[in-house]
């Protein structure tokens, strides 16, 4: 059994294009996010249709000091018990900014520092209550849990047997689910990031004009891997054909809706199948794509039908944030108690 000590954790996240710092309190087996400041670079990268690594790093350097200042405001930094920073996976130049900053801070304040896995952070976002409110720590009876982690960089099914054991049971062979949303949005000229744009387009009350049918790649494959690049190519070819006779704006709604449905159908079916095979008590959703309302609703409905508990993060913790990193760092520390700033190293391809 993991001991749950009370402490204040400072989280720092810079793995991609969000600079974030957060204070998290764990007290009497309850969690409370005291602050969670996020400086997003979405507007900067939107012009380029995706994240430009060296520009992202430059923005992190520019913003990290003021983000930290806002996050700790009147709080006495001496009262921080632990610092947690994302060390991977992510963009190497972005990761280096947050890690160098956190190491310096830990040295200066003489506090323990743990390096945190970003994907574990997304999983632990499920432990967090809306900012300023408290939530009792999830009980060990949620395990074994099957986690669907879907973001711009990752799509994985992870079996979580307890706080310490994470076993990947399936992953994407090519594009991540978020990447598929982003690339399809680019084909449909819907802007970046693509996920929210496709979701918004699908929800428009436009009547259907076309009977579109896109593939559900690997839906019936026996393993728990995914593949989304074929779906993107199918969207490209179908859009190319249809725009010979119709303007793009007439096609967009139907194509966005069918593409979103195809992605959600595959993610839902394989997650539920894996949960049943591994005897999971809980299905847990995590990562940027977990903000997708259709995915949340469809997965919840299917899990409940199978009498499996369903957990998903609060909307405010779906995209990259430091509160989830503080939570993951807390468990890492509770497990290992290993936390000296000198041994914290970046690993852009860090596995779970
Ligand atoms: O976790 P995240 O913020 O960054 C990474 O670690 O990659 O995930 C970003 C991804 C983007 O690909 C974005 O398009 C997708 O999450 N996303 C969504 C939605 N909101 C964000 N995808 C589908 N529906 C959404 N509502
Ligand atoms: Zn992420």
Short mmCIF file of C-alpha atoms and ligand atoms in Angstrom, two decimals:
data_model
loop_
_atom_site.label_atom_id
_atom_site.label_comp_id
_atom_site.label_asym_id
_atom_site.label_seq_id
_atom_site.Cartn_x
_atom_site.Cartn_y
_atom_site.Cartn_z
CA UNK A 1 0.00 0.00 0.00
CA UNK A 2 1.25 3.43 -0.92
CA UNK A 3 1.54 5.89 1.98
CA UNK A 4 -0.20 9.18 1.22
CA UNK A 5 1.77 11.95 3.01
CA UNK A 6 0.50 15.55 3.18
CA UNK A 7 2.52 18.04 1.16
CA UNK A 8 2.54 21.07 -1.16
CA UNK A 9 3.88 20.36 -4.65
CA UNK A 10 4.99 22.87 -7.26
CA UNK A 11 4.48 21.50 -10.80
CA UNK A 12 6.26 22.82 -13.91
CA UNK A 13 5.32 21.85 -17.47
CA UNK A 14 6.97 22.95 -20.75
CA UNK A 15 6.97 19.78 -22.86
CA UNK A 16 5.29 21.23 -25.94
CA UNK A 17 3.67 24.65 -26.49
CA UNK A 18 2.15 25.43 -23.09
CA UNK A 19 4.19 27.02 -20.29
CA UNK A 20 2.56 26.11 -16.99
CA UNK A 21 3.17 26.24 -13.23
CA UNK A 22 0.85 25.00 -10.50
CA UNK A 23 0.63 24.60 -6.76
CA UNK A 24 -1.09 21.44 -5.54
CA UNK A 25 -1.93 20.58 -1.97
CA UNK A 26 -2.32 16.98 -0.80
CA UNK A 27 -3.71 16.93 2.73
CA UNK A 28 -5.48 14.18 4.66
CA UNK A 29 -5.82 12.10 1.46
CA UNK A 30 -7.50 14.98 -0.35
CA UNK A 31 -6.19 16.95 -3.32
CA UNK A 32 -6.66 20.67 -3.96
CA UNK A 33 -5.24 22.68 -6.86
CA UNK A 34 -4.28 26.04 -5.36
CA UNK A 35 -3.17 27.54 -8.68
CA UNK A 36 -2.71 26.38 -12.26
CA UNK A 37 -1.33 29.07 -14.58
CA UNK A 38 -1.08 28.20 -18.28
CA UNK A 39 0.47 30.41 -20.93
CA UNK A 40 -0.55 28.98 -24.29
CA UNK A 41 1.40 29.56 -27.51
CA UNK A 42 -1.42 28.32 -29.75
CA UNK A 43 -1.80 31.65 -31.57
CA UNK A 44 1.92 31.83 -32.36
CA UNK A 45 2.03 28.33 -33.88
CA UNK A 46 -1.36 28.52 -35.62
CA UNK A 47 0.21 30.57 -38.45
CA UNK A 48 2.48 27.61 -39.21
CA UNK A 49 -0.19 24.91 -38.88
CA UNK A 50 1.69 23.16 -36.06
CA UNK A 51 4.24 23.64 -33.29
CA UNK A 52 7.60 25.11 -34.41
CA UNK A 53 10.09 23.72 -31.84
CA UNK A 54 12.64 26.55 -31.65
CA UNK A 55 9.89 29.19 -31.40
CA UNK A 56 8.23 27.16 -28.64
CA UNK A 57 11.48 27.01 -26.66
CA UNK A 58 12.02 30.76 -27.05
CA UNK A 59 8.51 31.49 -25.74
CA UNK A 60 9.01 29.16 -22.75
CA UNK A 61 12.21 31.06 -21.84
CA UNK A 62 10.36 34.36 -22.17
CA UNK A 63 7.32 33.35 -20.10
CA UNK A 64 8.36 30.82 -17.49
CA UNK A 65 9.42 33.39 -14.87
CA UNK A 66 6.14 35.32 -14.92
CA UNK A 67 4.08 32.11 -15.08
CA UNK A 68 5.81 30.90 -11.89
CA UNK A 69 5.35 34.28 -10.22
CA UNK A 70 1.61 34.22 -10.95
CA UNK A 71 1.28 30.62 -9.75
CA UNK A 72 2.93 31.21 -6.39
CA UNK A 73 1.80 34.85 -5.93
CA UNK A 74 1.61 35.47 -2.13
CA UNK A 75 2.61 31.92 -1.25
CA UNK A 76 5.87 31.58 0.64
CA UNK A 77 8.09 29.39 -1.61
CA UNK A 78 9.79 27.99 1.51
CA UNK A 79 6.52 26.15 2.24
CA UNK A 80 6.81 24.10 -0.97
CA UNK A 81 7.71 20.50 -0.06
CA UNK A 82 8.44 19.14 -3.52
CA UNK A 83 9.02 20.37 -7.09
CA UNK A 84 7.93 18.22 -10.05
CA UNK A 85 8.91 18.92 -13.65
CA UNK A 86 8.10 17.19 -16.94
CA UNK A 87 11.24 15.48 -18.28
CA UNK A 88 9.60 13.68 -21.25
CA UNK A 89 8.18 12.67 -23.60
CA UNK A 90 8.00 15.89 -25.61
CA UNK A 91 10.01 18.35 -27.69
CA UNK A 92 13.61 18.30 -26.47
CA UNK A 93 14.14 22.07 -26.73
CA UNK A 94 10.91 22.77 -24.82
CA UNK A 95 11.63 20.14 -22.14
CA UNK A 96 15.11 21.58 -21.54
CA UNK A 97 13.73 25.01 -20.63
CA UNK A 98 11.39 23.73 -17.89
CA UNK A 99 13.91 21.24 -16.57
CA UNK A 100 16.81 23.71 -16.36
CA UNK A 101 14.50 26.21 -14.66
CA UNK A 102 13.21 23.61 -12.15
CA UNK A 103 16.72 22.37 -11.35
CA UNK A 104 17.89 25.90 -10.60
CA UNK A 105 14.82 26.55 -8.47
CA UNK A 106 15.26 23.31 -6.52
CA UNK A 107 18.91 24.11 -5.89
CA UNK A 108 18.18 27.70 -4.85
CA UNK A 109 15.26 26.76 -2.54
CA UNK A 110 16.96 23.56 -1.42
CA UNK A 111 13.87 21.44 -2.22
CA UNK A 112 13.57 17.89 -3.59
CA UNK A 113 12.93 17.70 -7.36
CA UNK A 114 11.33 14.81 -9.27
CA UNK A 115 11.32 14.35 -13.04
CA UNK A 116 7.81 13.45 -14.22
CA UNK A 117 6.50 11.54 -17.23
CA UNK A 118 4.10 13.72 -19.22
CA UNK A 119 1.79 10.82 -20.15
CA UNK A 120 1.52 9.77 -16.49
CA UNK A 121 0.67 13.41 -15.80
CA UNK A 122 -2.29 13.18 -18.19
CA UNK A 123 -3.44 9.98 -16.46
CA UNK A 124 -3.18 11.60 -13.01
CA UNK A 125 -5.23 14.61 -14.20
CA UNK A 126 -8.17 12.35 -13.25
CA UNK A 127 -7.25 12.82 -9.57
CA UNK A 128 -7.79 16.60 -9.69
CA UNK A 129 -10.88 18.55 -8.63
CA UNK A 130 -11.77 21.92 -10.24
CA UNK A 131 -9.35 24.59 -9.03
CA UNK A 132 -9.90 25.69 -5.45
CA UNK A 133 -12.08 22.71 -4.53
CA UNK A 134 -11.04 19.48 -2.81
CA UNK A 135 -11.40 15.89 -3.93
CA UNK A 136 -10.83 12.74 -1.93
CA UNK A 137 -8.03 10.66 -3.41
CA UNK A 138 -9.39 7.96 -5.73
CA UNK A 139 -9.53 4.64 -3.87
CA UNK A 140 -7.33 1.67 -4.79
CA UNK A 141 -10.54 -0.15 -5.81
CA UNK A 142 -10.39 1.61 -9.20
CA UNK A 143 -7.53 -0.72 -10.15
CA UNK A 144 -6.90 -2.45 -12.45
CA UNK A 145 -7.70 0.51 -14.69
CA UNK A 146 -7.42 0.67 -18.46
CA UNK A 147 -6.22 4.13 -19.53
CA UNK A 148 -6.81 5.53 -22.99
CA UNK A 149 -4.23 8.32 -23.36
CA UNK A 150 -4.88 10.38 -26.45
CA UNK A 151 -2.96 13.54 -27.25
CA UNK A 152 -1.21 15.31 -30.11
CA UNK A 153 1.87 13.16 -29.67
CA UNK A 154 0.55 9.91 -28.17
CA UNK A 155 -2.18 7.34 -28.47
CA UNK A 156 -1.75 4.49 -26.06
CA UNK A 157 -3.80 1.97 -24.13
CA UNK A 158 -2.14 1.51 -20.75
CA UNK A 159 -3.05 -1.03 -18.12
CA UNK A 160 -2.58 0.52 -14.68
CA UNK A 161 -2.58 -2.22 -12.07
CA UNK A 162 -1.85 0.13 -9.17
CA UNK A 163 -0.04 3.43 -8.57
CA UNK A 164 3.25 1.88 -9.60
CA UNK A 165 2.58 -0.47 -12.47
CA UNK A 166 1.85 0.90 -15.94
CA UNK A 167 1.87 -1.60 -18.82
CA UNK A 168 1.26 -0.41 -22.39
CA UNK A 169 -1.05 -2.89 -24.16
CA UNK A 170 -1.54 -1.03 -27.43
CA UNK A 171 -0.46 2.09 -29.27
CA UNK A 172 -0.66 3.87 -32.58
CA UNK A 173 1.54 2.52 -35.34
CA UNK A 174 1.65 5.89 -37.09
CA UNK A 175 -0.22 9.14 -36.30
CA UNK A 176 -1.56 9.92 -32.83
CA UNK A 177 -5.30 10.57 -32.53
CA UNK A 178 -4.74 14.30 -31.91
CA UNK A 179 -2.36 14.43 -34.87
CA UNK A 180 -5.09 12.84 -37.03
CA UNK A 181 -7.52 15.56 -35.92
CA UNK A 182 -4.88 18.22 -36.65
CA UNK A 183 -3.99 16.86 -40.12
CA UNK A 184 -7.62 16.35 -41.16
CA UNK A 185 -8.42 19.89 -40.00
CA UNK A 186 -5.58 21.14 -42.21
CA UNK A 187 -7.05 19.34 -45.25
CA UNK A 188 -10.42 20.92 -44.49
CA UNK A 189 -8.75 24.33 -43.91
CA UNK A 190 -10.14 24.55 -40.41
CA UNK A 191 -7.00 25.87 -38.68
CA UNK A 192 -4.87 24.71 -35.74
CA UNK A 193 -5.31 23.03 -33.31
CA UNK A 194 -7.51 20.74 -35.34
CA UNK A 195 -9.32 18.79 -32.61
CA UNK A 196 -11.43 21.64 -31.23
CA UNK A 197 -11.97 22.99 -34.79
CA UNK A 198 -13.28 19.63 -36.08
CA UNK A 199 -15.49 19.20 -33.01
CA UNK A 200 -16.95 22.71 -33.46
CA UNK A 201 -17.53 22.14 -37.20
CA UNK A 202 -19.27 18.80 -36.50
CA UNK A 203 -21.60 20.43 -34.00
CA UNK A 204 -22.84 23.08 -36.43
CA UNK A 205 -26.52 22.55 -37.18
CA UNK A 206 -25.87 22.17 -40.95
CA UNK A 207 -28.02 19.48 -42.51
CA UNK A 208 -26.12 16.58 -44.09
CA UNK A 209 -25.48 16.98 -47.81
CA UNK A 210 -23.43 13.87 -48.48
CA UNK A 211 -23.58 10.24 -47.40
CA UNK A 212 -19.92 9.92 -46.44
CA UNK A 213 -18.36 6.74 -45.21
CA UNK A 214 -14.75 6.81 -43.99
CA UNK A 215 -12.75 3.74 -42.88
CA UNK A 216 -12.43 2.71 -39.19
CA UNK A 217 -8.79 1.53 -39.36
CA UNK A 218 -7.89 -1.58 -37.32
CA UNK A 219 -11.31 -1.64 -35.67
CA UNK A 220 -11.50 -5.40 -35.98
CA UNK A 221 -7.81 -6.23 -35.59
CA UNK A 222 -7.22 -8.64 -32.72
CA UNK A 223 -4.50 -6.50 -31.10
CA UNK A 224 -4.99 -3.15 -29.33
CA UNK A 225 -2.91 -1.05 -31.70
CA UNK A 226 -4.23 1.87 -33.72
CA UNK A 227 -3.47 3.43 -37.10
CA UNK A 228 -4.83 6.79 -38.20
CA UNK A 229 -2.74 7.77 -41.22
CA UNK A 230 -5.00 5.80 -43.63
CA UNK A 231 -8.01 7.70 -42.36
CA UNK A 232 -6.26 11.00 -43.04
CA UNK A 233 -5.41 9.83 -46.59
CA UNK A 234 -9.02 8.73 -47.14
CA UNK A 235 -10.18 12.22 -46.10
CA UNK A 236 -7.63 13.78 -48.47
CA UNK A 237 -8.73 11.73 -51.51
CA UNK A 238 -12.45 12.05 -50.85
CA UNK A 239 -12.14 15.81 -50.32
CA UNK A 240 -10.10 16.09 -53.52
CA UNK A 241 -12.83 14.24 -55.47
CA UNK A 242 -15.74 16.14 -54.00
CA UNK A 243 -14.14 19.57 -54.42
CA UNK A 244 -14.03 18.95 -58.18
CA UNK A 245 -17.75 19.61 -58.17
CA UNK A 246 -18.51 21.33 -54.84
CA UNK A 247 -16.90 24.18 -52.89
CA UNK A 248 -14.94 23.06 -49.81
CA UNK A 249 -17.25 24.94 -47.46
CA UNK A 250 -20.17 22.72 -48.54
CA UNK A 251 -18.20 19.55 -47.76
CA UNK A 252 -16.59 20.55 -44.47
CA UNK A 253 -19.39 19.81 -42.05
CA UNK A 254 -20.12 16.29 -43.27
CA UNK A 255 -16.44 15.39 -43.61
CA UNK A 256 -15.52 16.73 -40.15
CA UNK A 257 -18.44 14.93 -38.55
CA UNK A 258 -17.70 11.59 -40.21
CA UNK A 259 -13.94 11.84 -39.48
CA UNK A 260 -14.60 12.61 -35.81
CA UNK A 261 -17.07 9.71 -35.63
CA UNK A 262 -14.54 7.34 -37.26
CA UNK A 263 -11.79 8.26 -34.77
CA UNK A 264 -14.14 8.01 -31.79
CA UNK A 265 -15.59 4.67 -32.97
CA UNK A 266 -12.13 3.09 -33.18
CA UNK A 267 -10.92 4.53 -29.85
CA UNK A 268 -14.08 3.48 -28.03
CA UNK A 269 -14.35 -0.06 -29.43
CA UNK A 270 -10.72 -0.94 -28.78
CA UNK A 271 -10.65 0.58 -25.30
CA UNK A 272 -13.72 -1.34 -24.19
CA UNK A 273 -12.43 -4.57 -25.73
CA UNK A 274 -9.08 -4.17 -23.96
CA UNK A 275 -10.81 -3.30 -20.65
CA UNK A 276 -12.84 -6.50 -20.87
CA UNK A 277 -9.87 -8.66 -21.84
CA UNK A 278 -7.73 -7.36 -18.94
CA UNK A 279 -10.58 -7.44 -16.44
CA UNK A 280 -10.35 -3.68 -15.78
CA UNK A 281 -12.67 -2.24 -13.15
CA UNK A 282 -12.26 1.26 -14.54
CA UNK A 283 -11.79 2.91 -17.91
CA UNK A 284 -9.85 6.11 -17.58
CA UNK A 285 -9.55 8.76 -20.30
CA UNK A 286 -6.61 11.19 -20.52
CA UNK A 287 -4.74 13.60 -22.82
CA UNK A 288 -5.63 16.57 -25.00
CA UNK A 289 -8.15 14.62 -27.09
CA UNK A 290 -10.04 13.72 -23.88
CA UNK A 291 -11.61 17.19 -24.27
CA UNK A 292 -13.62 15.76 -27.16
CA UNK A 293 -17.26 15.66 -26.06
CA UNK A 294 -18.28 12.86 -28.42
CA UNK A 295 -15.41 10.68 -27.18
CA UNK A 296 -16.28 11.39 -23.52
CA UNK A 297 -19.95 10.59 -24.07
CA UNK A 298 -19.52 7.50 -26.26
CA UNK A 299 -16.83 5.94 -24.07
CA UNK A 300 -18.83 6.61 -20.91
CA UNK A 301 -21.95 5.06 -22.41
CA UNK A 302 -20.11 1.93 -23.56
CA UNK A 303 -18.24 1.54 -20.26
CA UNK A 304 -21.43 1.84 -18.22
CA UNK A 305 -23.15 -0.70 -20.49
CA UNK A 306 -20.33 -3.13 -19.60
CA UNK A 307 -20.62 -2.25 -15.89
CA UNK A 308 -17.15 -0.68 -15.91
CA UNK A 309 -16.54 2.53 -13.96
CA UNK A 310 -15.64 5.52 -16.17
CA UNK A 311 -13.30 8.38 -15.22
CA UNK A 312 -12.35 11.43 -17.28
CA UNK A 313 -10.48 14.61 -16.31
CA UNK A 314 -12.19 17.91 -15.60
CA UNK A 315 -12.16 19.98 -18.82
CA UNK A 316 -9.64 22.45 -17.32
CA UNK A 317 -7.05 19.65 -17.02
CA UNK A 318 -7.49 18.03 -20.45
CA UNK A 319 -4.83 20.05 -22.26
CA UNK A 320 -1.25 20.39 -21.05
CA UNK A 321 -1.03 21.85 -17.53
CA UNK A 322 1.28 21.74 -14.53
CA UNK A 323 -1.33 20.61 -11.96
CA UNK A 324 -1.33 17.11 -13.47
CA UNK A 325 2.48 17.13 -13.40
CA UNK A 326 2.44 18.04 -9.69
CA UNK A 327 0.02 15.14 -9.07
CA UNK A 328 2.14 12.63 -11.02
CA UNK A 329 5.31 13.94 -9.33
CA UNK A 330 3.69 13.45 -5.96
CA UNK A 331 3.06 9.75 -6.64
CA UNK A 332 6.53 9.34 -8.10
CA UNK A 333 8.01 10.81 -4.91
CA UNK A 334 5.72 8.84 -2.59
CA UNK A 335 6.94 5.70 -4.35
CA UNK A 336 10.69 6.37 -4.65
CA UNK A 337 11.60 9.22 -2.28
CA UNK A 338 14.37 9.83 -4.82
CA UNK A 339 14.46 13.49 -5.64
CA UNK A 340 17.76 15.32 -5.93
CA UNK A 341 17.96 18.02 -8.59
CA UNK A 342 21.28 16.83 -10.00
CA UNK A 343 19.91 13.49 -11.18
CA UNK A 344 16.91 14.92 -13.05
CA UNK A 345 17.50 14.44 -16.80
CA UNK A 346 15.45 15.14 -19.92
CA UNK A 347 14.40 12.25 -22.20
CA UNK A 348 12.37 13.32 -25.24
CA UNK A 349 11.27 9.72 -25.87
CA UNK A 350 10.66 8.73 -22.26
CA UNK A 351 8.51 5.58 -22.12
CA UNK A 352 5.82 5.09 -19.52
O1 LIG B 1 -2.20 16.71 -24.54
P1 LIG B 1 -2.12 17.85 -25.48
O2 LIG B 1 -2.55 19.22 -25.00
O3 LIG B 1 -0.66 18.01 -26.04
C1 LIG B 1 0.16 16.89 -26.27
O4 LIG B 1 0.72 16.36 -25.26
O5 LIG B 1 0.21 16.48 -27.45
O6 LIG B 1 -2.97 17.44 -26.76
C2 LIG B 1 -3.15 18.30 -27.87
C3 LIG B 1 -4.01 17.59 -28.90
C4 LIG B 1 -4.09 18.33 -30.22
O7 LIG B 1 -3.79 17.40 -31.27
C5 LIG B 1 -5.52 18.82 -30.29
O8 LIG B 1 -6.02 18.89 -31.62
C6 LIG B 1 -6.24 17.76 -29.47
O9 LIG B 1 -5.38 17.48 -28.41
N1 LIG B 1 -7.53 18.25 -28.96
C7 LIG B 1 -8.73 17.73 -29.32
C8 LIG B 1 -9.72 18.51 -28.67
N2 LIG B 1 -9.09 19.44 -27.92
C9 LIG B 1 -7.75 19.27 -28.09
N3 LIG B 1 -9.03 16.70 -30.15
C10 LIG B 1 -10.32 16.43 -30.34
N4 LIG B 1 -11.34 17.12 -29.78
C11 LIG B 1 -11.09 18.16 -28.94
N5 LIG B 1 -12.10 18.84 -28.39
ZN1 LIG B 2 -0.03 16.45 -23.36
#
